[in-house]
PDB file of N, CA and C in Angstrom:
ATOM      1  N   UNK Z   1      -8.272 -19.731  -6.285  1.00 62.00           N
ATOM      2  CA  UNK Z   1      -7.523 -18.497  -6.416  1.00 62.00           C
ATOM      3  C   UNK Z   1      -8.101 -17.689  -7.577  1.00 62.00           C
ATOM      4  N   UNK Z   2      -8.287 -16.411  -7.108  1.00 75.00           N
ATOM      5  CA  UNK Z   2      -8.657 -15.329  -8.223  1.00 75.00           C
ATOM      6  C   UNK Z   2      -7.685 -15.180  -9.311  1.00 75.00           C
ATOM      7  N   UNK Z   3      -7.502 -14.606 -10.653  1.00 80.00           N
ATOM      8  CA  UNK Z   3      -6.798 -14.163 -11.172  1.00 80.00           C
ATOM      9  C   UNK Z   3      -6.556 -13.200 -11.799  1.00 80.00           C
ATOM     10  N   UNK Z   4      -6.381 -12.034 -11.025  1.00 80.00           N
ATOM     11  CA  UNK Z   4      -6.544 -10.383 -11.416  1.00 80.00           C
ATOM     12  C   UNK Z   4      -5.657  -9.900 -11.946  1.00 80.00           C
ATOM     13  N   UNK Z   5      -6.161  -9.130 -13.048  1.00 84.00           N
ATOM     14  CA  UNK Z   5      -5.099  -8.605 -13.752  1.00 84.00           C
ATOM     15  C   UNK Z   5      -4.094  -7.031 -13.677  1.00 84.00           C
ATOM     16  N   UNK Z   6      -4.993  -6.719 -12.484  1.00 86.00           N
ATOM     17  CA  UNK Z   6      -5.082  -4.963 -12.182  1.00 86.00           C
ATOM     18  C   UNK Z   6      -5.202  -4.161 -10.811  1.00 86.00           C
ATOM     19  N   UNK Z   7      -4.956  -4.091  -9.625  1.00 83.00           N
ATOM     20  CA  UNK Z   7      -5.308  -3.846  -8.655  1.00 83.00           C
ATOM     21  C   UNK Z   7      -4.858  -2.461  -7.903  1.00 83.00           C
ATOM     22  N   UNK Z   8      -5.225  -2.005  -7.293  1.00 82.00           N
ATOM     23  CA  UNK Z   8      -5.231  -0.959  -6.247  1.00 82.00           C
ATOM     24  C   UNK Z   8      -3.436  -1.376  -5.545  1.00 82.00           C
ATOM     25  N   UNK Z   9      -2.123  -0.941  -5.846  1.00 82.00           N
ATOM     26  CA  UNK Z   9      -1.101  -0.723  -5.255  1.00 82.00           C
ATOM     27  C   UNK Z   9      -0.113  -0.098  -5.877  1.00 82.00           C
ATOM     28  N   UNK Z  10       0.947  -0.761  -5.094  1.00 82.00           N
ATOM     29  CA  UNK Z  10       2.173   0.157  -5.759  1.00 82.00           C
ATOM     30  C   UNK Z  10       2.531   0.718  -6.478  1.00 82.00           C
ATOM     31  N   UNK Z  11       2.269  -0.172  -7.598  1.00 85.00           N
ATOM     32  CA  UNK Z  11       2.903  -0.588  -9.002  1.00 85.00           C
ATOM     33  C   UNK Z  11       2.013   0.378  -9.915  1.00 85.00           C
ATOM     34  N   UNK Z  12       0.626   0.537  -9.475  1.00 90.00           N
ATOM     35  CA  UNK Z  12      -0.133   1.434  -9.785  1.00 90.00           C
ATOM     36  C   UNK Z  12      -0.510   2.492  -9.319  1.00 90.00           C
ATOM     37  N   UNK Z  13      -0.296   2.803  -8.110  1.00 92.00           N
ATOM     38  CA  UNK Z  13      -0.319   4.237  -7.549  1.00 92.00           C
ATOM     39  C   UNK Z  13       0.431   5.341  -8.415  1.00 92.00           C
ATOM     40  N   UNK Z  14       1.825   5.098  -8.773  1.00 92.00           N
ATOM     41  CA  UNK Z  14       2.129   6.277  -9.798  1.00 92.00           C
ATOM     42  C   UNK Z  14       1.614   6.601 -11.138  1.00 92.00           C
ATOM     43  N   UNK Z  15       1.272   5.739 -11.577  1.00 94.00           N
ATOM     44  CA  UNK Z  15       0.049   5.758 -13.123  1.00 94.00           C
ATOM     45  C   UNK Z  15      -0.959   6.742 -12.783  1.00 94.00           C
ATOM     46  N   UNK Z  16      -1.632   6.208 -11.785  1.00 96.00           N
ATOM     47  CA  UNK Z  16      -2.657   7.420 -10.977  1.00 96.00           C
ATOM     48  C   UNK Z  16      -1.886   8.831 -10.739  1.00 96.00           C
ATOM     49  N   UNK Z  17      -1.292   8.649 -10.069  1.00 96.00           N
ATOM     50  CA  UNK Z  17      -0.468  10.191  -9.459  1.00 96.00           C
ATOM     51  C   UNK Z  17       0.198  11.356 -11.470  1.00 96.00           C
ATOM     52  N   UNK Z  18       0.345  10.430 -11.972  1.00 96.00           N
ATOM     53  CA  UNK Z  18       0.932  11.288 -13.177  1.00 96.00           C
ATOM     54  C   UNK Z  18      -0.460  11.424 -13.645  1.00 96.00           C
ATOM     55  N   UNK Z  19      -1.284  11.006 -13.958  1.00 97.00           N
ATOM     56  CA  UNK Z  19      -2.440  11.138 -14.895  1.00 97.00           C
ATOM     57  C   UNK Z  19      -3.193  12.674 -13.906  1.00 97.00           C
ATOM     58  N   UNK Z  20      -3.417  12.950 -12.678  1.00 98.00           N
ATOM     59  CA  UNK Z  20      -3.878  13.373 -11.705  1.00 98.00           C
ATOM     60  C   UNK Z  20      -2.990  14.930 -11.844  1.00 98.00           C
ATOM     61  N   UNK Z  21      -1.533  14.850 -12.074  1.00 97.00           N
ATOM     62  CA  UNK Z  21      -0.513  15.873 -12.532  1.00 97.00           C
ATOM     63  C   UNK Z  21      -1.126  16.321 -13.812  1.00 97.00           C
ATOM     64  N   UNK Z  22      -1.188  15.717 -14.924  1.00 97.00           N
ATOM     65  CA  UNK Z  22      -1.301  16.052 -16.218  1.00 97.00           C
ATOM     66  C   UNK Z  22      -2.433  16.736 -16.395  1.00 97.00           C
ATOM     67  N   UNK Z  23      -3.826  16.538 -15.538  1.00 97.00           N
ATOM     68  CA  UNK Z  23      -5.059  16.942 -15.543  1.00 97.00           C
ATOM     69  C   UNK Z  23      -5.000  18.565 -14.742  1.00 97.00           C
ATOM     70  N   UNK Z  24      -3.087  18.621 -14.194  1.00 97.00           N
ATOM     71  CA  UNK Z  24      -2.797  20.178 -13.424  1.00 97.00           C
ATOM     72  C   UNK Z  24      -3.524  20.484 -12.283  1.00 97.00           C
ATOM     73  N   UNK Z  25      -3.531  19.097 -11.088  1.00 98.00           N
ATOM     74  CA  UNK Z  25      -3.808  19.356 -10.092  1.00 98.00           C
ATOM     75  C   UNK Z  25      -2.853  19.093  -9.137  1.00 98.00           C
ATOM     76  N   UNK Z  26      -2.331  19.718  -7.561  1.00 97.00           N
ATOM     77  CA  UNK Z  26      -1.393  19.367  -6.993  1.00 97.00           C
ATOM     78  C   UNK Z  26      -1.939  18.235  -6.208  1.00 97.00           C
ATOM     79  N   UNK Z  27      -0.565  17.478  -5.483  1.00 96.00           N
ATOM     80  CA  UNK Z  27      -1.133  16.122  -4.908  1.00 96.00           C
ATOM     81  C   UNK Z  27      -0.315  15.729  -3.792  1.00 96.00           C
ATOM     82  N   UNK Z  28      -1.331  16.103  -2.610  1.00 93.00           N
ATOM     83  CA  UNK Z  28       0.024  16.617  -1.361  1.00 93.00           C
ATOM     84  C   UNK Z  28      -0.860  14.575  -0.663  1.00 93.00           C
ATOM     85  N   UNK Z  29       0.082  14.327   0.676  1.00 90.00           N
ATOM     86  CA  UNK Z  29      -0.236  13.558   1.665  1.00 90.00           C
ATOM     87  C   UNK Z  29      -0.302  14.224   2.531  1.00 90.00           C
ATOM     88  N   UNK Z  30      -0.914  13.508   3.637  1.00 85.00           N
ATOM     89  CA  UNK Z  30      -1.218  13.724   5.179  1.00 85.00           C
ATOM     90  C   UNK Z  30      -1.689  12.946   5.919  1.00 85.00           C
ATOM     91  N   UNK Z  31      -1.079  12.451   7.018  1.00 77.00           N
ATOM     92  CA  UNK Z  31      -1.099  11.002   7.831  1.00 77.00           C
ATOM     93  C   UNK Z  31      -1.899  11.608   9.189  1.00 77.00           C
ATOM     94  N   UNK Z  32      -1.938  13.257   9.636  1.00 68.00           N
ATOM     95  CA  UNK Z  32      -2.613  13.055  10.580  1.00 68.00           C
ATOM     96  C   UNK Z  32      -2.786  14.463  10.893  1.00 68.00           C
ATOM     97  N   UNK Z  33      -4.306  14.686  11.386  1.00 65.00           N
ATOM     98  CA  UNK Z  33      -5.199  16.203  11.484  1.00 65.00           C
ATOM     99  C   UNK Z  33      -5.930  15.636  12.984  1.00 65.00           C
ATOM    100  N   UNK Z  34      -6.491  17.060  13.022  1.00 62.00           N
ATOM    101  CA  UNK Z  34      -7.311  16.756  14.039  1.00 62.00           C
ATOM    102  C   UNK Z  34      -8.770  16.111  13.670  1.00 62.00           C
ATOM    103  N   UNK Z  35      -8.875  16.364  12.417  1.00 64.00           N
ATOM    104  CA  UNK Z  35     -10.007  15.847  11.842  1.00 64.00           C
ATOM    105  C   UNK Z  35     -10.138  14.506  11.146  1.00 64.00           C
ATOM    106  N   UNK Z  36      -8.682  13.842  10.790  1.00 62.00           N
ATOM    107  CA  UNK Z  36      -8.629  12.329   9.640  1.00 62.00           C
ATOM    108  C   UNK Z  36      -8.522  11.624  10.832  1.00 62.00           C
ATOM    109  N   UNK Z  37      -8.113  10.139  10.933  1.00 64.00           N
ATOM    110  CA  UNK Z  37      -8.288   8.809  12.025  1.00 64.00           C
ATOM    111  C   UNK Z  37      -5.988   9.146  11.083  1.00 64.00           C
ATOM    112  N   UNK Z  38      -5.573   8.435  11.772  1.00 66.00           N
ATOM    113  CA  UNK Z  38      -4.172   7.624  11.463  1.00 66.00           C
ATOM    114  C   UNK Z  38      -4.200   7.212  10.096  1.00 66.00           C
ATOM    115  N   UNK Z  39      -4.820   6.844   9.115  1.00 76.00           N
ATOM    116  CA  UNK Z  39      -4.557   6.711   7.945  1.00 76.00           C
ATOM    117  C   UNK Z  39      -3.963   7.053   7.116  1.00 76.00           C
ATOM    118  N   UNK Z  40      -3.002   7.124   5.686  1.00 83.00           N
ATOM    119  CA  UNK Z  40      -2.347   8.179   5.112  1.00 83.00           C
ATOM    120  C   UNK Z  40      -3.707   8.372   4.304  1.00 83.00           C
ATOM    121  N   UNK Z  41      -3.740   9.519   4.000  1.00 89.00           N
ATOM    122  CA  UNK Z  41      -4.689  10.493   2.515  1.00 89.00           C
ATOM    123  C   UNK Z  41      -4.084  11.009   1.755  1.00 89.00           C
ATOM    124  N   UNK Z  42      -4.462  10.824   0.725  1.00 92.00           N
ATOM    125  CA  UNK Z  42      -3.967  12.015  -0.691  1.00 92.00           C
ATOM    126  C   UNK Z  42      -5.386  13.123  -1.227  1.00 92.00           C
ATOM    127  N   UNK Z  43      -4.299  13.990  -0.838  1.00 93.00           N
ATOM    128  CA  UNK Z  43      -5.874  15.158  -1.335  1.00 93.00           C
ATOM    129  C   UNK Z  43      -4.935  15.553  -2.594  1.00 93.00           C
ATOM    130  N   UNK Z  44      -6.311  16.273  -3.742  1.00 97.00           N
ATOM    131  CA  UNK Z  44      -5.480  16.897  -4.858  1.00 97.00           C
ATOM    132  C   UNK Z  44      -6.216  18.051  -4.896  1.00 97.00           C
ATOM    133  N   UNK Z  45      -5.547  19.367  -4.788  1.00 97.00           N
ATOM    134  CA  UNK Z  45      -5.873  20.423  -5.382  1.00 97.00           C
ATOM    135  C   UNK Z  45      -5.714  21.442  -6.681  1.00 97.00           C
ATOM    136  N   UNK Z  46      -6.892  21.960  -6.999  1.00 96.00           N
ATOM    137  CA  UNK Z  46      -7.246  22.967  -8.491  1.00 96.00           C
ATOM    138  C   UNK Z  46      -8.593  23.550  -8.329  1.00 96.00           C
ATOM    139  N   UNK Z  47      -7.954  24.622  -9.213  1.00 94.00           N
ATOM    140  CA  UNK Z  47      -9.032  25.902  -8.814  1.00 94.00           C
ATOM    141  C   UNK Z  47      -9.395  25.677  -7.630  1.00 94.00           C
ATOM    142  N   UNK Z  48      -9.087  25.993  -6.410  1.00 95.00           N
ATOM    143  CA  UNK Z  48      -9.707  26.303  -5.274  1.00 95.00           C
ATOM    144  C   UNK Z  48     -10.454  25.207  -4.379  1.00 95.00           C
ATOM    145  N   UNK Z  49     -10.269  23.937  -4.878  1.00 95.00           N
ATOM    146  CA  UNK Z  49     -10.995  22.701  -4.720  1.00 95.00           C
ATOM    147  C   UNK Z  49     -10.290  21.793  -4.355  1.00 95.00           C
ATOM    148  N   UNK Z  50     -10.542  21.372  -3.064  1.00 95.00           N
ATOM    149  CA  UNK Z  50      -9.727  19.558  -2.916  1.00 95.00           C
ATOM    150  C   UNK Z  50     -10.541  18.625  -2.575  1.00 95.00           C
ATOM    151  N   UNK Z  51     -10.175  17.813  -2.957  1.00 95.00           N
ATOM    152  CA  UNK Z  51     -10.667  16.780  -3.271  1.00 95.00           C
ATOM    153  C   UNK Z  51      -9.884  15.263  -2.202  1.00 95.00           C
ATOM    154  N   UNK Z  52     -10.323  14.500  -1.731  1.00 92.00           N
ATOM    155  CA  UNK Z  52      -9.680  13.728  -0.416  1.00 92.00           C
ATOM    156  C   UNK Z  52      -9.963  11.876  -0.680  1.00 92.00           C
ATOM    157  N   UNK Z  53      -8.651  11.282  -0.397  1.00 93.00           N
ATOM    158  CA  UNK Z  53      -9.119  10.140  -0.688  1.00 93.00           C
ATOM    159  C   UNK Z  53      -8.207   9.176   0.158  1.00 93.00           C
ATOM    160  N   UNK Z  54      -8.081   8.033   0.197  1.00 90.00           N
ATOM    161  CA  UNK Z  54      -6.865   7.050   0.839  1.00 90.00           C
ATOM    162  C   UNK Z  54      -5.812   6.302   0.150  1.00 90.00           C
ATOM    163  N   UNK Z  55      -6.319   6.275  -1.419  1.00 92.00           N
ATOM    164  CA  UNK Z  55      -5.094   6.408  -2.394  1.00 92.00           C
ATOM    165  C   UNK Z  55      -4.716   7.467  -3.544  1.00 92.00           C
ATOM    166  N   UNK Z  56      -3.996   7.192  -4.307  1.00 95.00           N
ATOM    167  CA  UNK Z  56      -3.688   7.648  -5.284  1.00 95.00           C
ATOM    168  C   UNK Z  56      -4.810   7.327  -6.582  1.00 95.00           C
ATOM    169  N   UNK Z  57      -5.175   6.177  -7.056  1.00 95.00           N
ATOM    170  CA  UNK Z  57      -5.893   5.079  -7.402  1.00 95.00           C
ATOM    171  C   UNK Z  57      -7.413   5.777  -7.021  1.00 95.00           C
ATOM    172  N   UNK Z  58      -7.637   5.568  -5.892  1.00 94.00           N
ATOM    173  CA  UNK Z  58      -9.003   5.909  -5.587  1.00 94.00           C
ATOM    174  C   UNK Z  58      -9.320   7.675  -5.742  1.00 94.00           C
ATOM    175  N   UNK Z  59      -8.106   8.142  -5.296  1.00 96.00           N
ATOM    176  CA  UNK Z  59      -8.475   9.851  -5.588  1.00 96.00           C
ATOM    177  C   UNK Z  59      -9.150   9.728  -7.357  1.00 96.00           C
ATOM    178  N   UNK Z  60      -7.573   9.457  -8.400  1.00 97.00           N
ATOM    179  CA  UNK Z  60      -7.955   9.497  -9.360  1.00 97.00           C
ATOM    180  C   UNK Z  60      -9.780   8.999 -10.225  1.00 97.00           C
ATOM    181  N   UNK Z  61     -10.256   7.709  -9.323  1.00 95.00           N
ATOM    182  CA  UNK Z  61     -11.735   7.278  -9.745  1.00 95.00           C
ATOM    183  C   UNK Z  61     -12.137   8.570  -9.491  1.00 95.00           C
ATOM    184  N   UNK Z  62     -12.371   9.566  -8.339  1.00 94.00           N
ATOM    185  CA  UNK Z  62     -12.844  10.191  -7.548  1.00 94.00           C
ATOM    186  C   UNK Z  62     -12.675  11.392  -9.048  1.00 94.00           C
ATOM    187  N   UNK Z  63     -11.451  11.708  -9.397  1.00 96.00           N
ATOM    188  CA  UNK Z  63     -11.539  13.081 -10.100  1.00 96.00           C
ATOM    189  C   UNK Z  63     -12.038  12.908 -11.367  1.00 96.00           C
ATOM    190  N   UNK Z  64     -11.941  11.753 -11.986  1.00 95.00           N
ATOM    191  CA  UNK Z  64     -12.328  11.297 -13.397  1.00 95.00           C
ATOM    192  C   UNK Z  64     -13.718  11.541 -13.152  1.00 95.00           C
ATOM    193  N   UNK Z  65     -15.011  11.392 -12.026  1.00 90.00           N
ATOM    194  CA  UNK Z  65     -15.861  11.613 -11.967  1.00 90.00           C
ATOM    195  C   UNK Z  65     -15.833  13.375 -11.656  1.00 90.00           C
ATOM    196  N   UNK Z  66     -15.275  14.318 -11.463  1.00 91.00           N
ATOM    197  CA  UNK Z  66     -15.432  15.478 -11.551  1.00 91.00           C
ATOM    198  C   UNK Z  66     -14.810  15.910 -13.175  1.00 91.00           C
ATOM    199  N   UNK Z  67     -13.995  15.667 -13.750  1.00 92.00           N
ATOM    200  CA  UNK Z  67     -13.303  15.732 -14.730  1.00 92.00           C
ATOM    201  C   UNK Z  67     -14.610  15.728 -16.518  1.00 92.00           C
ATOM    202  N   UNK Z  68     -15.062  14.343 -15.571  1.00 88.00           N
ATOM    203  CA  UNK Z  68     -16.007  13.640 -17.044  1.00 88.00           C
ATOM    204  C   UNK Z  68     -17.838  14.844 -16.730  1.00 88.00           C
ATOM    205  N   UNK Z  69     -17.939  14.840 -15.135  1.00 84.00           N
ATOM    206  CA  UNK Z  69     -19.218  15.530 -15.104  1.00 84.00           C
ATOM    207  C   UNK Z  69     -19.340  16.969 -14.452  1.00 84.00           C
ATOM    208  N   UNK Z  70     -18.021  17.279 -14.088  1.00 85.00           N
ATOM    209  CA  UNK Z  70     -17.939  18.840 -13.333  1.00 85.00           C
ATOM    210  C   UNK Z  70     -18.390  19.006 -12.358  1.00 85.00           C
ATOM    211  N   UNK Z  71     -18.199  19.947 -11.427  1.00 83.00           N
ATOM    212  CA  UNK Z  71     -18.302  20.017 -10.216  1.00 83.00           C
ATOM    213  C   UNK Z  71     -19.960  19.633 -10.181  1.00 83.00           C
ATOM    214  N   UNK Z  72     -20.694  19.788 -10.745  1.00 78.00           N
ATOM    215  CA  UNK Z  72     -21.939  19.615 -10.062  1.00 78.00           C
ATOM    216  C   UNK Z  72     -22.203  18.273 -10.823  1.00 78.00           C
ATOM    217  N   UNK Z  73     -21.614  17.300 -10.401  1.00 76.00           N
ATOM    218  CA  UNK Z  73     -22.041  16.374 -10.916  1.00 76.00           C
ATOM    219  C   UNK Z  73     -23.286  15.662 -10.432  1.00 76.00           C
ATOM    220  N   UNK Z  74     -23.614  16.072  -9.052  1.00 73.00           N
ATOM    221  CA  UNK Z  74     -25.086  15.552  -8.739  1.00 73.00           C
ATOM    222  C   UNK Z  74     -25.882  16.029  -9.018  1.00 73.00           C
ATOM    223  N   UNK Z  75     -25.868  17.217  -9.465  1.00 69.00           N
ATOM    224  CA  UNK Z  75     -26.928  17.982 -10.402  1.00 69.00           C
ATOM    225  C   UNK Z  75     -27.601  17.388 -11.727  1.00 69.00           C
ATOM    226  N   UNK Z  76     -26.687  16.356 -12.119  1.00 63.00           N
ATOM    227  CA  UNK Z  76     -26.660  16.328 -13.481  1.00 63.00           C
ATOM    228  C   UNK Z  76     -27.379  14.793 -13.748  1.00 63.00           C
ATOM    229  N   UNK Z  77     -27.469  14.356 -14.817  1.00 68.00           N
ATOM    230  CA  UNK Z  77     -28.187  12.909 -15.401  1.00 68.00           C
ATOM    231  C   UNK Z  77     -28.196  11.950 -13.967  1.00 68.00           C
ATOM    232  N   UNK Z  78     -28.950  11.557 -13.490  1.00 68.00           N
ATOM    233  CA  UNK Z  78     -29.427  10.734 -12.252  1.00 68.00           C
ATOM    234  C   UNK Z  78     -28.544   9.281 -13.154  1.00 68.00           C
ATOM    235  N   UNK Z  79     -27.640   8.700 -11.957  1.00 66.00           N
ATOM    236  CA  UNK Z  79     -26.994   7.755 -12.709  1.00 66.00           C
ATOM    237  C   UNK Z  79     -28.104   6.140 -12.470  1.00 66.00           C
ATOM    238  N   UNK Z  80     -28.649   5.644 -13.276  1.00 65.00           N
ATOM    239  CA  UNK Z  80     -30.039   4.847 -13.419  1.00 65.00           C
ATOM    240  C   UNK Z  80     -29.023   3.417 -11.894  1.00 65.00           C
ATOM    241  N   UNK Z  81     -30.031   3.153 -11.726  1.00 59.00           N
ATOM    242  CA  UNK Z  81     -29.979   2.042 -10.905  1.00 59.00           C
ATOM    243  C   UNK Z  81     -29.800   0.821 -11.772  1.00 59.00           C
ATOM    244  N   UNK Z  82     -29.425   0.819 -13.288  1.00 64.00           N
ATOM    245  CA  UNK Z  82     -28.724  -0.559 -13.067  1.00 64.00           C
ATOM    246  C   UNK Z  82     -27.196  -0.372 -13.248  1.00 64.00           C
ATOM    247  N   UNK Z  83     -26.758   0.508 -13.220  1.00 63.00           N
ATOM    248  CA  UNK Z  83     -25.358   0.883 -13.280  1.00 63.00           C
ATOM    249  C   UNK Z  83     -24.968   0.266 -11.820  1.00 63.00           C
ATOM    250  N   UNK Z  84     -26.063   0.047 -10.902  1.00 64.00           N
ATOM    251  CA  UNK Z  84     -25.507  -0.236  -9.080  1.00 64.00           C
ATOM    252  C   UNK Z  84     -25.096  -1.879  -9.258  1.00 64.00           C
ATOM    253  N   UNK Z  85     -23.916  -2.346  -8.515  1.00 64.00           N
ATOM    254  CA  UNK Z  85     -23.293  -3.104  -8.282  1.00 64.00           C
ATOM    255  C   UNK Z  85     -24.390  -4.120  -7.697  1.00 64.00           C
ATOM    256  N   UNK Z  86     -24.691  -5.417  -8.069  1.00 63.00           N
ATOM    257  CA  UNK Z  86     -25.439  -6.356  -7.989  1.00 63.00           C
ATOM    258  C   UNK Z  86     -24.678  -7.109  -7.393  1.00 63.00           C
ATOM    259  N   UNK Z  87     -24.937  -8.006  -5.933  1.00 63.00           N
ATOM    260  CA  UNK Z  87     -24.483  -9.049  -5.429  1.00 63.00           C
ATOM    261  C   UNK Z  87     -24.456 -10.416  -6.077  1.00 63.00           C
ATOM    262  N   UNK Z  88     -23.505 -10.897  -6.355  1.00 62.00           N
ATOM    263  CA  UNK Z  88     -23.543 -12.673  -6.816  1.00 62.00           C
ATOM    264  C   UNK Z  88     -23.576 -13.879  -6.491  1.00 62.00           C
ATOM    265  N   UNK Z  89     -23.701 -14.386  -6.654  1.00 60.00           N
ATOM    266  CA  UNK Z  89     -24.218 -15.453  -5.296  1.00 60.00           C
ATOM    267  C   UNK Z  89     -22.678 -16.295  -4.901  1.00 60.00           C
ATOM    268  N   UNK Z  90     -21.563 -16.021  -5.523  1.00 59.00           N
ATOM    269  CA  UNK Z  90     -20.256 -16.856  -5.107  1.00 59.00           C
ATOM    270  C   UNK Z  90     -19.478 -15.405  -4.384  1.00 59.00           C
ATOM    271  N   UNK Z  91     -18.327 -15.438  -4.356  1.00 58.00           N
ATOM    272  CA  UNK Z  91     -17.793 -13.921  -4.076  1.00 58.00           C
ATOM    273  C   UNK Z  91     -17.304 -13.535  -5.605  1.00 58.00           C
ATOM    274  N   UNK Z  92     -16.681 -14.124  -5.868  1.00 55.00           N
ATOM    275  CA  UNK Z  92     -16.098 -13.909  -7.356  1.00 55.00           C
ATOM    276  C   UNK Z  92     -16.373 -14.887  -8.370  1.00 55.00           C
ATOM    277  N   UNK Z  93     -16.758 -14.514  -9.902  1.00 55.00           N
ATOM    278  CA  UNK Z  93     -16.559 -15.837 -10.335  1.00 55.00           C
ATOM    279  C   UNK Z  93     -15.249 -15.957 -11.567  1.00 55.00           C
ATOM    280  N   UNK Z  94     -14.758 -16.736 -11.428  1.00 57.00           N
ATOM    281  CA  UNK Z  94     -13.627 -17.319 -12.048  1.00 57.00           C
ATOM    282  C   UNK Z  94     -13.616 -17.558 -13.822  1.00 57.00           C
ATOM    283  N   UNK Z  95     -12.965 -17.155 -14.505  1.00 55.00           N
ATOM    284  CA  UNK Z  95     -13.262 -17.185 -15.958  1.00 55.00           C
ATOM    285  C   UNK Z  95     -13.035 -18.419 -16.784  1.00 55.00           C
TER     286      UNK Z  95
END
């Protein structure tokens, strides 16, 4: 058994959703378009921009990277290849 201290749910979805408010963006749902699959989404909008995700949690990763590098963030410092997630040879390892 893993033993995590932090994860992607409930308990943390509103931590995300206020931090996401405070930064003065709105933060609507939507379960179904002609364009999404059945999933719920949270998009957040400011200045003229939304932004689309499947949580609260994951939007917020999503804006902290517009937040920290601005809209053109691919424009900007090439993020180096060892920052990329390296496979391990167990799935997890245990502390």
């Amino acid at each position: 058994m893993i033993n995590v201290n932090i994860t992607d749910a409930g308990n943390t979805q509103n931590y995300a959703l206020k931090k996401i408010y405070e930064w003065g963006y709105t933060v609507s749902a939507v379960t179904e378009t002609e364009y999404l699959d059945d999933h719920m989404y949270y998009y957040a909008k400011k200045n003229g921009k939304t932004y689309l995700e499947t949580s609260p949690v994951r939007l917020l990763g999503l804006l902290t990277i517009i937040e920290k590098y601005g809209q053109n963030w691919k424009q900007r410092e090439a993020v180096p290849h060892r920052y990329l997630l390296q496979l391990s040879e167990t799935e997890y390892e245990e502390d």
